[in-house]
XYZ file of C-alpha atoms in Angstrom:
344
model
C 126.421 -110.440 -166.762
C 128.087 -107.991 -169.167
C 124.717 -106.901 -170.543
C 123.488 -106.306 -167.046
C 126.620 -104.243 -166.326
C 126.151 -102.155 -169.449
C 122.506 -101.549 -168.494
C 123.517 -100.332 -165.087
C 126.082 -98.015 -166.665
C 123.479 -96.559 -169.000
C 121.059 -96.028 -166.108
C 123.748 -94.285 -164.049
C 124.698 -92.081 -166.972
C 121.088 -91.137 -167.561
C 120.585 -90.338 -163.852
C 123.757 -88.202 -163.574
C 123.155 -84.488 -164.183
C 124.656 -82.936 -167.244
C 126.852 -79.847 -167.003
C 124.024 -77.603 -168.367
C 121.231 -79.008 -166.186
C 120.051 -77.604 -162.786
C 119.118 -79.766 -159.795
C 115.626 -78.981 -158.365
C 114.533 -79.931 -154.816
C 111.681 -82.344 -154.592
C 108.243 -80.709 -154.434
C 106.740 -80.319 -150.941
C 104.271 -82.948 -149.905
C 100.652 -82.110 -150.437
C 98.882 -80.966 -147.273
C 96.880 -83.609 -145.562
C 93.175 -83.288 -146.022
C 91.519 -81.675 -142.979
C 88.513 -83.383 -141.660
C 85.425 -81.142 -141.548
C 84.721 -79.646 -138.111
C 82.410 -81.726 -136.045
C 79.778 -79.421 -134.483
C 79.043 -81.921 -131.754
C 82.717 -82.078 -130.772
C 83.004 -78.320 -130.837
C 79.979 -78.006 -128.593
C 81.434 -80.536 -126.205
C 84.676 -78.542 -125.972
C 82.631 -75.461 -125.207
C 80.958 -77.246 -122.311
C 84.292 -78.318 -120.927
C 85.524 -74.683 -120.741
C 83.066 -73.294 -118.244
C 82.693 -69.509 -118.090
C 83.438 -67.911 -114.702
C 80.283 -67.472 -112.617
C 78.899 -63.934 -112.312
C 79.714 -62.099 -109.093
C 77.180 -62.792 -106.354
C 74.501 -60.135 -105.944
C 74.323 -58.301 -102.639
C 70.761 -58.315 -101.248
C 68.942 -54.993 -101.218
C 68.558 -55.070 -97.437
C 72.337 -55.359 -96.990
C 72.974 -52.397 -99.292
C 70.334 -50.380 -97.436
C 71.885 -51.293 -94.084
C 75.249 -50.004 -95.276
C 73.707 -46.710 -96.424
C 71.840 -46.278 -93.137
C 74.962 -46.967 -91.067
C 77.035 -44.591 -93.217
C 74.471 -41.811 -92.790
C 74.349 -42.263 -89.025
C 78.138 -42.197 -88.769
C 78.514 -39.098 -90.940
C 75.733 -37.245 -89.117
C 77.229 -37.944 -85.706
C 80.698 -36.921 -86.880
C 79.668 -33.544 -88.286
C 77.353 -32.692 -85.379
C 79.929 -33.463 -82.705
C 82.685 -31.585 -84.527
C 80.812 -28.396 -85.426
C 78.204 -27.980 -82.705
C 79.892 -24.893 -81.129
C 79.681 -22.932 -84.406
C 75.989 -23.771 -84.658
C 75.492 -22.449 -81.121
C 77.164 -19.130 -81.996
C 75.011 -18.846 -85.123
C 71.837 -19.432 -83.107
C 72.839 -16.826 -80.500
C 73.484 -14.214 -83.184
C 70.056 -14.861 -84.711
C 68.455 -14.378 -81.272
C 70.358 -11.183 -80.480
C 67.171 -9.083 -80.705
C 65.774 -11.029 -77.734
C 68.835 -10.730 -75.530
C 70.248 -14.112 -76.423
C 73.406 -12.960 -78.205
C 77.087 -13.650 -77.630
C 77.273 -11.572 -74.435
C 74.593 -13.738 -72.893
C 76.459 -16.816 -74.096
C 79.715 -15.715 -72.437
C 77.918 -14.739 -69.235
C 76.132 -18.072 -69.153
C 79.223 -20.273 -69.127
C 81.396 -19.423 -72.116
C 83.005 -22.441 -73.717
C 80.883 -24.935 -71.825
C 77.718 -23.249 -73.090
C 78.880 -23.817 -76.670
C 78.016 -27.502 -76.244
C 74.657 -26.944 -74.522
C 72.338 -29.734 -75.639
C 74.877 -31.608 -77.739
C 74.111 -35.062 -76.320
C 70.385 -34.690 -76.676
C 70.925 -33.455 -80.210
C 73.066 -36.461 -81.127
C 70.224 -38.733 -80.021
C 68.111 -37.164 -82.760
C 70.789 -36.514 -85.383
C 71.935 -40.128 -85.646
C 68.533 -41.615 -86.577
C 67.669 -38.596 -88.752
C 70.877 -38.975 -90.754
C 70.306 -42.719 -91.007
C 66.798 -42.168 -92.388
C 68.100 -39.546 -94.818
C 70.726 -41.783 -96.423
C 68.438 -44.799 -96.329
C 65.986 -42.868 -98.527
C 68.467 -40.838 -100.576
C 70.468 -43.593 -102.248
C 67.625 -45.767 -103.634
C 65.616 -42.740 -104.792
C 68.673 -41.273 -106.522
C 69.390 -44.537 -108.319
C 65.798 -44.982 -109.503
C 65.515 -41.416 -110.788
C 68.929 -41.641 -112.469
C 67.984 -44.928 -114.168
C 64.784 -43.364 -115.526
C 66.579 -40.145 -116.629
C 70.132 -41.122 -117.643
C 70.665 -37.905 -119.613
C 69.867 -35.688 -116.583
C 72.560 -36.405 -114.029
C 71.439 -33.576 -111.741
C 67.841 -34.763 -111.414
C 68.571 -37.814 -109.247
C 70.340 -35.922 -106.422
C 67.786 -33.088 -106.621
C 64.705 -35.274 -106.134
C 66.463 -37.669 -103.761
C 67.758 -34.833 -101.562
C 64.311 -33.247 -101.266
C 62.600 -36.603 -100.624
C 65.143 -37.711 -98.036
C 64.979 -34.341 -96.285
C 61.203 -34.587 -95.990
C 61.429 -38.136 -94.613
C 64.100 -37.220 -92.052
C 62.190 -34.117 -90.907
C 59.959 -36.280 -88.690
C 62.973 -36.760 -86.422
C 64.912 -33.622 -87.322
C 62.274 -31.071 -86.298
C 61.775 -32.125 -82.643
C 65.545 -32.510 -82.338
C 66.111 -29.031 -83.761
C 63.479 -27.449 -81.501
C 65.033 -28.912 -78.369
C 68.566 -28.084 -79.488
C 67.883 -24.451 -80.293
C 65.955 -23.790 -77.108
C 68.771 -25.302 -75.083
C 71.310 -23.231 -77.038
C 69.237 -20.141 -76.209
C 69.617 -20.989 -72.509
C 65.945 -21.829 -71.878
C 66.640 -25.414 -70.774
C 69.655 -27.194 -69.329
C 68.840 -30.810 -70.240
C 67.171 -32.432 -73.226
C 64.867 -34.637 -71.119
C 63.713 -31.638 -69.094
C 63.149 -29.675 -72.290
C 60.906 -32.391 -73.739
C 58.822 -32.607 -70.548
C 58.450 -28.837 -70.218
C 57.518 -28.336 -73.880
C 54.933 -31.129 -73.794
C 53.435 -29.772 -70.553
C 53.190 -26.126 -71.674
C 52.695 -26.394 -75.441
C 51.642 -29.931 -76.138
C 53.013 -32.192 -78.853
C 52.775 -29.400 -81.404
C 55.430 -27.530 -79.430
C 57.986 -30.150 -80.506
C 57.073 -29.447 -84.121
C 57.091 -25.653 -83.842
C 58.246 -24.103 -87.092
C 57.752 -27.340 -89.024
C 56.711 -25.455 -92.150
C 59.717 -23.123 -91.988
C 61.971 -26.095 -91.349
C 60.765 -27.783 -94.521
C 61.003 -24.455 -96.336
C 64.676 -24.296 -95.416
C 65.822 -27.898 -95.319
C 64.173 -29.312 -98.431
C 65.797 -26.698 -100.706
C 69.004 -26.966 -98.673
C 69.287 -30.744 -99.007
C 68.393 -30.656 -102.687
C 70.873 -27.860 -103.521
C 73.721 -29.245 -101.434
C 73.540 -32.791 -102.770
C 73.118 -31.653 -106.366
C 76.152 -29.369 -105.958
C 78.211 -32.112 -104.338
C 77.328 -34.856 -106.822
C 77.846 -32.606 -109.853
C 81.126 -31.112 -108.604
C 82.420 -34.553 -107.676
C 81.504 -36.016 -111.089
C 83.016 -33.068 -112.977
C 86.254 -33.202 -111.005
C 86.556 -36.988 -111.360
C 86.056 -36.672 -115.124
C 88.716 -33.956 -115.384
C 91.376 -35.932 -113.508
C 90.315 -39.343 -114.848
C 90.108 -41.102 -111.471
C 88.151 -41.255 -108.233
C 88.614 -38.440 -105.754
C 91.084 -38.700 -102.894
C 89.945 -37.946 -99.340
C 91.266 -34.385 -99.439
C 89.516 -33.692 -102.729
C 86.227 -35.032 -101.361
C 86.599 -32.652 -98.412
C 87.211 -29.658 -100.697
C 84.239 -30.465 -102.943
C 81.981 -30.981 -99.916
C 83.101 -27.687 -98.372
C 82.412 -25.770 -101.598
C 78.951 -27.297 -101.970
C 78.103 -26.559 -98.336
C 79.324 -22.956 -98.354
C 77.315 -21.962 -101.432
C 74.203 -23.637 -100.081
C 74.677 -22.004 -96.682
C 74.647 -18.475 -98.104
C 71.618 -19.128 -100.296
C 69.494 -20.496 -97.449
C 70.448 -18.105 -94.606
C 67.157 -16.113 -94.716
C 65.187 -19.351 -94.487
C 67.323 -20.408 -91.537
C 66.626 -17.129 -89.723
C 62.866 -17.589 -90.176
C 63.063 -21.173 -88.954
C 65.053 -20.163 -85.867
C 62.623 -17.394 -84.892
C 59.563 -19.616 -85.312
C 61.070 -22.563 -83.454
C 62.213 -20.510 -80.465
C 59.138 -18.309 -79.948
C 57.599 -20.923 -77.640
C 54.071 -20.227 -76.436
C 54.343 -16.468 -76.984
C 52.873 -16.726 -80.466
C 54.722 -13.629 -81.609
C 54.751 -14.771 -85.232
C 51.719 -16.247 -86.957
C 53.651 -18.051 -89.687
C 56.515 -17.883 -92.148
C 55.167 -14.908 -94.115
C 54.272 -12.937 -90.988
C 57.676 -13.650 -89.478
C 59.509 -12.441 -92.596
C 57.340 -9.318 -92.848
C 57.786 -8.317 -89.194
C 61.524 -8.907 -89.217
C 61.931 -6.765 -92.332
C 59.686 -4.004 -90.936
C 60.971 -3.933 -87.350
C 64.615 -4.922 -87.704
C 65.475 -4.389 -91.363
C 65.933 -6.730 -94.307
C 69.566 -7.253 -93.385
C 68.423 -9.141 -90.294
C 67.314 -11.969 -92.566
C 71.018 -12.570 -93.220
C 71.985 -12.393 -89.546
C 74.585 -15.012 -88.695
C 75.494 -15.751 -92.309
C 79.224 -15.661 -91.563
C 79.271 -18.429 -88.940
C 76.605 -20.247 -90.946
C 78.773 -20.304 -94.065
C 81.753 -21.446 -91.994
C 79.623 -24.031 -90.243
C 77.931 -25.374 -93.376
C 81.184 -25.272 -95.372
C 83.067 -27.168 -92.675
C 80.020 -29.376 -92.233
C 80.095 -30.319 -95.903
C 83.805 -31.029 -95.592
C 83.360 -33.294 -92.559
C 80.039 -34.855 -93.570
C 80.916 -35.893 -97.103
C 84.386 -37.079 -96.096
C 82.911 -39.188 -93.295
C 80.091 -40.367 -95.547
C 82.353 -41.594 -98.353
C 84.688 -43.308 -95.888
C 81.770 -44.911 -94.024
C 80.158 -46.117 -97.255
C 83.390 -47.884 -98.189
C 83.743 -49.341 -94.700
C 80.157 -50.616 -94.477
C 79.839 -51.819 -98.065
C 79.609 -55.609 -98.434
C 82.267 -57.288 -100.578
C 80.544 -59.659 -103.058
C 83.139 -62.426 -102.678
C 83.156 -62.276 -98.880
C 79.372 -62.138 -98.840
C 79.126 -65.268 -101.007
C 81.628 -67.090 -98.777
C 79.688 -66.097 -95.672
C 76.413 -67.279 -97.120
C 77.845 -70.586 -98.347
C 79.472 -71.178 -94.966
C 76.196 -70.463 -93.191
C 74.347 -72.845 -95.509
C 76.789 -75.656 -94.735
C 76.288 -75.210 -91.027
């Protein structure tokens, strides 16, 4: 027993720290060996975490329908709002034939400012619908093929859409201007009288001058609007507000209106000459006006035209952007509608 006690004492003495020794903490446990990653398990985890589905794609026909509806709405809005200014412009351009402002006042004043407006709306709505239905897809295709030339899409699309819409625009413009000149009181009567006296070609009088004016006009105006809008959006770092869209549209319209006034004068003279055959074509009309009335006559009515086109750009592009947002299909709502219809 004593030997055992002395052994315990020696063990305790050996275990006790000496005055000059330092106690060290026990070393940390070795990290547990990590099992190599199992590729099968990793792949299984990846399948469990499904990626969100891509947003549903809106069909092309639905996008086209929205563009067509937006064009019709914008065209009706601008025509109804600014028709009186267009009437004054037409009367000034016909002043040489006794159809000026004095005749307008004598023929009914304010009421005469809206002569032919309803018949014109019947043509403007489908013409504007055709224009936007052609403009948007052509612009996108040209822009996709020429990404470095941002101006080329609106230029080609504006000219192409203007040519397509001219099939409806020209007869509408002929009837409108002859009613504004006081020749007819109603659109239906104007169509019957023109067809009886001049045939179908009477409804397309001045078609060449119309294209000469409207194709450059549409191309210039839409290029100016798209480029100004893009430049302004880039400078402020956001989309344009409604007031800014109006200002950009007015600027684009005013510049285009001044540049195309001579073409508009030629178109007006050719479309309103009726069966008289006074002018043999665009070149003859320009030559006779310059020789008989002076070159300045080619800019007759530029003041109301600039006001009209400037305000028209303001109203049209504001209405167009608002209508495009209103008629655009929401991808989520469209998918819900389609799934609901499928269940039924």
